[in-house]
mmCIF file of C-alpha atoms in Angstrom:
data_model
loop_
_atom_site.group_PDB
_atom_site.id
_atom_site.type_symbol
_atom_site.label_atom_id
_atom_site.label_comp_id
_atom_site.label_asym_id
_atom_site.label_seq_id
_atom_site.Cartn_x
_atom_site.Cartn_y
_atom_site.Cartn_z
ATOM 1 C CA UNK A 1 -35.798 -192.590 40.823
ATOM 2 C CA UNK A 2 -32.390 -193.269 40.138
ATOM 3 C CA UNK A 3 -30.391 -192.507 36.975
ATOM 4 C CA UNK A 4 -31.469 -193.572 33.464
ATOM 5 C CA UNK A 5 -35.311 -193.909 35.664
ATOM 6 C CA UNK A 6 -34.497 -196.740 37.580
ATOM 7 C CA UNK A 7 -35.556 -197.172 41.483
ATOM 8 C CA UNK A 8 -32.846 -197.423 44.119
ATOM 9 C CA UNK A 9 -33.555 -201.501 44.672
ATOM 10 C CA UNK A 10 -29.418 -202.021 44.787
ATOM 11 C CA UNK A 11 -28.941 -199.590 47.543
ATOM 12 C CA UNK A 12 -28.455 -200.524 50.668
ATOM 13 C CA UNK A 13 -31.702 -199.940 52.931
ATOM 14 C CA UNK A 14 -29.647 -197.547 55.250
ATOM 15 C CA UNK A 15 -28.859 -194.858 52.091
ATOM 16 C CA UNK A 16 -30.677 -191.701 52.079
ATOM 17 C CA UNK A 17 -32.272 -191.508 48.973
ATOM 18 C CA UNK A 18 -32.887 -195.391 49.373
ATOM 19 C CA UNK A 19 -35.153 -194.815 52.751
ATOM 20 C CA UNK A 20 -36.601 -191.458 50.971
ATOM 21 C CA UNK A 21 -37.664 -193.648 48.046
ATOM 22 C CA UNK A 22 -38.670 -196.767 49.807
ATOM 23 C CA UNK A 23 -40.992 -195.059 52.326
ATOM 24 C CA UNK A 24 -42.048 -191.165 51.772
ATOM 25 C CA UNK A 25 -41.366 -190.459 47.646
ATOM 26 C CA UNK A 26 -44.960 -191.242 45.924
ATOM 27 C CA UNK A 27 -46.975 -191.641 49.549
ATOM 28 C CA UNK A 28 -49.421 -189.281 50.317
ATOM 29 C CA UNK A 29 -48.736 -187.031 53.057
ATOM 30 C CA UNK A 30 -51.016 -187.421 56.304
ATOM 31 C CA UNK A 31 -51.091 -183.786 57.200
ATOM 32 C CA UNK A 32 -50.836 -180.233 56.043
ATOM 33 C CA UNK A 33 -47.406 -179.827 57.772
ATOM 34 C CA UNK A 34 -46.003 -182.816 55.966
ATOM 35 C CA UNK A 35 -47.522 -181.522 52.722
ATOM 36 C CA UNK A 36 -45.543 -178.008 53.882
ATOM 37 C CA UNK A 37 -42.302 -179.867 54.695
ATOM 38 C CA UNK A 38 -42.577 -181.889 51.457
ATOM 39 C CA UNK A 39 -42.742 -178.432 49.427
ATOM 40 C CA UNK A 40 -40.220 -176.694 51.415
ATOM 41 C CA UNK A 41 -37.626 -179.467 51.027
ATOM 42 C CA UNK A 42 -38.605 -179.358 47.494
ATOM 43 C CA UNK A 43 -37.659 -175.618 47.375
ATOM 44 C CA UNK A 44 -34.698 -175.503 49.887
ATOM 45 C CA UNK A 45 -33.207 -178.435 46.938
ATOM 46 C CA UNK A 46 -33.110 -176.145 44.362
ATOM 47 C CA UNK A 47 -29.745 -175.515 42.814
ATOM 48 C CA UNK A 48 -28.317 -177.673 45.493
ATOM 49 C CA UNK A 49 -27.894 -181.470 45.912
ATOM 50 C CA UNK A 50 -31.305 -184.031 46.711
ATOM 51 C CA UNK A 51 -28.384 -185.814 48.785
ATOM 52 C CA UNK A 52 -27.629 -182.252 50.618
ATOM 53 C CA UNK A 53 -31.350 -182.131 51.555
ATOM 54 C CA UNK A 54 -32.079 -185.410 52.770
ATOM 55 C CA UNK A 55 -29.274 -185.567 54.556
ATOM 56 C CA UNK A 56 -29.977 -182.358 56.605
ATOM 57 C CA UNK A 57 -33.791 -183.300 56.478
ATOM 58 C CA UNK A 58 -34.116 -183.311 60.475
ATOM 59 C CA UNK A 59 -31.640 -180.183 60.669
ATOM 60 C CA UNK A 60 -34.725 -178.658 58.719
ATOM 61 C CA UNK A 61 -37.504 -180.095 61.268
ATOM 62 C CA UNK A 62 -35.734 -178.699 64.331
ATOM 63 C CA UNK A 63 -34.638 -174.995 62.534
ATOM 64 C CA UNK A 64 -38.553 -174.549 61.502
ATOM 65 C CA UNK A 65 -40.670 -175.850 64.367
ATOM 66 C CA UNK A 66 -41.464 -179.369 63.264
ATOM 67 C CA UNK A 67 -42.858 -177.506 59.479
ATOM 68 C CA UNK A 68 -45.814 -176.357 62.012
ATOM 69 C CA UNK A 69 -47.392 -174.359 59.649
ATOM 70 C CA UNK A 70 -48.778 -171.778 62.407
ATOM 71 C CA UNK A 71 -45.573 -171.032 63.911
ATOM 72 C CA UNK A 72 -43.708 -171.138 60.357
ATOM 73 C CA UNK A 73 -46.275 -168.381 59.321
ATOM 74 C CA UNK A 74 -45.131 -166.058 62.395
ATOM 75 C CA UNK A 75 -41.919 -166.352 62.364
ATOM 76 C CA UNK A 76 -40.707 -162.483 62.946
ATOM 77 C CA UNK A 77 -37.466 -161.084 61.791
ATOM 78 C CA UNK A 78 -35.511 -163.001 64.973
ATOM 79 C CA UNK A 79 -36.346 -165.976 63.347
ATOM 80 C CA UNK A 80 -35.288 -165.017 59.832
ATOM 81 C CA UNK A 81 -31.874 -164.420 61.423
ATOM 82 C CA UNK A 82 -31.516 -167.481 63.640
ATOM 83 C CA UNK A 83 -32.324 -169.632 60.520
ATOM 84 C CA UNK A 84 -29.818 -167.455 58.863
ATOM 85 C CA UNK A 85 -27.263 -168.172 60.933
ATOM 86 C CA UNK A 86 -28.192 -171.947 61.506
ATOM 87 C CA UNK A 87 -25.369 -174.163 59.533
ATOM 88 C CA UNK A 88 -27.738 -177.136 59.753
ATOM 89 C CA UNK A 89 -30.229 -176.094 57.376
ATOM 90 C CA UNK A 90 -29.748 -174.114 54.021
ATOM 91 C CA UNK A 91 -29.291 -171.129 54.912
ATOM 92 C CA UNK A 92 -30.433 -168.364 51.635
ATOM 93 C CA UNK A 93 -32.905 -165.544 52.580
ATOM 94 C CA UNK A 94 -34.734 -166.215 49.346
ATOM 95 C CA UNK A 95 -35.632 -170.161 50.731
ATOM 96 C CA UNK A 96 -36.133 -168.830 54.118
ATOM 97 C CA UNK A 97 -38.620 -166.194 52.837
ATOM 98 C CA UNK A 98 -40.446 -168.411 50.829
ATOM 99 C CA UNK A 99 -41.369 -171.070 53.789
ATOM 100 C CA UNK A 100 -42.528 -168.270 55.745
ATOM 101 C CA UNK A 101 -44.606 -166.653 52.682
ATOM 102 C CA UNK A 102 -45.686 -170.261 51.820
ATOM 103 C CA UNK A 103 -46.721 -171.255 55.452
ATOM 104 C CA UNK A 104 -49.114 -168.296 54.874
ATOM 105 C CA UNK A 105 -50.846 -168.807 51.400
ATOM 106 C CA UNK A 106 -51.308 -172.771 53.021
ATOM 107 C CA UNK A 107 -52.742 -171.208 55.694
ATOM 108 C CA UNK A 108 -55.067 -169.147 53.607
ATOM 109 C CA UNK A 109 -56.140 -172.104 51.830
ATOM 110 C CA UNK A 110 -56.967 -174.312 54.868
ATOM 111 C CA UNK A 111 -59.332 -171.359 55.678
ATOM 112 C CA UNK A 112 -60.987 -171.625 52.390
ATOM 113 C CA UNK A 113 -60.490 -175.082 51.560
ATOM 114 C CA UNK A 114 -59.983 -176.885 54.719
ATOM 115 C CA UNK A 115 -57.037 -178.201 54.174
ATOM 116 C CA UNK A 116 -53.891 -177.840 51.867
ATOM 117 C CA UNK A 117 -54.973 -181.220 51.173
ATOM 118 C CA UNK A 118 -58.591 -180.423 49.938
ATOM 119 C CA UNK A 119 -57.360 -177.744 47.771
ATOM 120 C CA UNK A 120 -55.042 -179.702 46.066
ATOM 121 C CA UNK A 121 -57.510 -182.369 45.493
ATOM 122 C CA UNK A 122 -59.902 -180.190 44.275
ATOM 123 C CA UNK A 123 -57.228 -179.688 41.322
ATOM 124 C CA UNK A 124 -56.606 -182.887 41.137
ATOM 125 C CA UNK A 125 -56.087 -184.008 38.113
ATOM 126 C CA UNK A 126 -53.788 -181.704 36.518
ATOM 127 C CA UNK A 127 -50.668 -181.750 34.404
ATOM 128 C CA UNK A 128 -47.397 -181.094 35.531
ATOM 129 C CA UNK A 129 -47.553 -177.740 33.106
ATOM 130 C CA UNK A 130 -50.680 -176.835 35.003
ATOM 131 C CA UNK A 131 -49.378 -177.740 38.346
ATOM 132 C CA UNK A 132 -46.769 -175.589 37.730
ATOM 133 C CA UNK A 133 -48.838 -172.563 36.732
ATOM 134 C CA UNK A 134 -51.247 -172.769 39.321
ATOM 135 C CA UNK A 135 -48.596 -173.291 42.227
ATOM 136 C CA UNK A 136 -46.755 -169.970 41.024
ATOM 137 C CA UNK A 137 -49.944 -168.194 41.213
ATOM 138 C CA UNK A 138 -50.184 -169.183 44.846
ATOM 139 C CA UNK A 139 -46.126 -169.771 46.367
ATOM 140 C CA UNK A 140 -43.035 -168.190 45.977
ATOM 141 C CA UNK A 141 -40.085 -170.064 44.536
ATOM 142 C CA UNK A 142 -42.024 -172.624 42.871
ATOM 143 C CA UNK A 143 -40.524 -173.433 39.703
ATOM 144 C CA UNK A 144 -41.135 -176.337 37.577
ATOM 145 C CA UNK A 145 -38.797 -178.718 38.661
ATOM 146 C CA UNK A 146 -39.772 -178.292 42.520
ATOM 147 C CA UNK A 147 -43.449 -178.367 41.461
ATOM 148 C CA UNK A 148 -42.434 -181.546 39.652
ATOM 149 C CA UNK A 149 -40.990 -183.061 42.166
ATOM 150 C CA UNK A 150 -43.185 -181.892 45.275
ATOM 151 C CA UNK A 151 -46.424 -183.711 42.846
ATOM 152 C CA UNK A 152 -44.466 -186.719 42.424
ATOM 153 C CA UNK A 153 -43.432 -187.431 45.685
ATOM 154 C CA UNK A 154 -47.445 -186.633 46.987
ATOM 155 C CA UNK A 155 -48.441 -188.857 44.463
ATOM 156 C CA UNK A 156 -50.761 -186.037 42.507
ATOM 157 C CA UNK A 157 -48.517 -186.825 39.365
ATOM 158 C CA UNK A 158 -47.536 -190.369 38.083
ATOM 159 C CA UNK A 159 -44.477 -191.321 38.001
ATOM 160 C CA UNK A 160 -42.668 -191.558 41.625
ATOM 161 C CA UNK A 161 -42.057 -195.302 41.148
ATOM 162 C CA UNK A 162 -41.164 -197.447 37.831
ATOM 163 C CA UNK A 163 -43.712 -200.289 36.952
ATOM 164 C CA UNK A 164 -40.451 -202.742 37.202
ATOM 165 C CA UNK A 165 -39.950 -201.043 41.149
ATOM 166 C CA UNK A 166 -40.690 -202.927 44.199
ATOM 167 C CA UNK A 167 -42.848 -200.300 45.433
ATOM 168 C CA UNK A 168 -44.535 -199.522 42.478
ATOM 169 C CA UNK A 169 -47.124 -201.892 43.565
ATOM 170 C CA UNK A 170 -47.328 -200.598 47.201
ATOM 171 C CA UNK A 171 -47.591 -196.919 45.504
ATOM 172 C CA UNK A 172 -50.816 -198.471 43.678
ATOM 173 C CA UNK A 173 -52.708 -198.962 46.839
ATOM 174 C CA UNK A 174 -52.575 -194.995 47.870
ATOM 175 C CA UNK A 175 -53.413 -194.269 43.952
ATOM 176 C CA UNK A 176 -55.730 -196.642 42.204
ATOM 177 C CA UNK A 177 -56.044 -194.377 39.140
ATOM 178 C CA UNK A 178 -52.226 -194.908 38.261
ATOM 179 C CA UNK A 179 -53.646 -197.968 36.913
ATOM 180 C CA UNK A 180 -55.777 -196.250 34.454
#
């Protein structure tokens, strides 16, 4: 959503933030990795630019393994240091921690949930305030606004897509209950 709430429907179709919001922000994710690379863009955004993000969104991909969770989760200190010293990605020892720490607890959850997927759903409904409290329970730099932002774009809060948007509609089909 644009400023003052509005969609991106002026944009043209090849902008960023027009192809983010046209075809990912408010979809559900198809896969535990996407999930991951949803939150970890999310988190690697903070303090920085959504523009900076999107725009180095495959940069991110290629630095950490295609968001494979498995490999993600082993990364060893080598890997800390090549991502370090990769000028494609963001490159803060915090962020970098976090995936790797985050790759984990998802992994932990698939174990006792399944999926990242089922464990969210089995929260779902929630607030954004309880979102928020139960992801920094479970994640490391997981602050409100990334929270926020990583529910919106899944579509586990309301809210990605204005009623007046083009793909408010579209967003409708992947969440009946937006309705209610």
């Amino acid at each position: 959503i644009g400023p003052e709430g509005r969609c991106f429907e002026k944009m043209e179709p090849t902008n960023v933030h027009r192809i983010y919001h046209d075809t990912i922000y408010g979809v559900p994710a198809k896969s535990d990795n996407e999930l991951f690379e949803r939150l970890m863009l999310e988190v690697n955004q903070a303090g920085l630019s959504w523009t900076t993000i999107l725009n180095k969104k495959e940069n991110f991909r290629k630095a950490y393994d295609g968001f494979d969770l498995k490999i993600v989760a082993n990364y060893s200190e080598t890997d800390r240091e090549r991502l370090m010293n990769d000028a494609g990605i963001i490159r803060n020892r915090l962020k970098i921690n976090a995936a790797i720490h985050n790759a984990n607890v998802i992994l932990e959850l698939q174990k006792e949930h399944g999926s990242f997927k089922n464990w969210l759903d089995s929260h779902h409904p929630l607030t954004k305030e309880e979102w928020v409290k139960l992801f920094k329970k479970q994640f490391k730099f997981t602050g409100g606004e990334i929270v926020n932002e990583f529910m919106l774009s899944t579509g586990y809060l309301k809210g990605a897509h204005v009623e007046s948007c083009a793909c408010y509609e579209k967003a409708l089909q992947h969440h009946p209950a937006w309705n209610s």
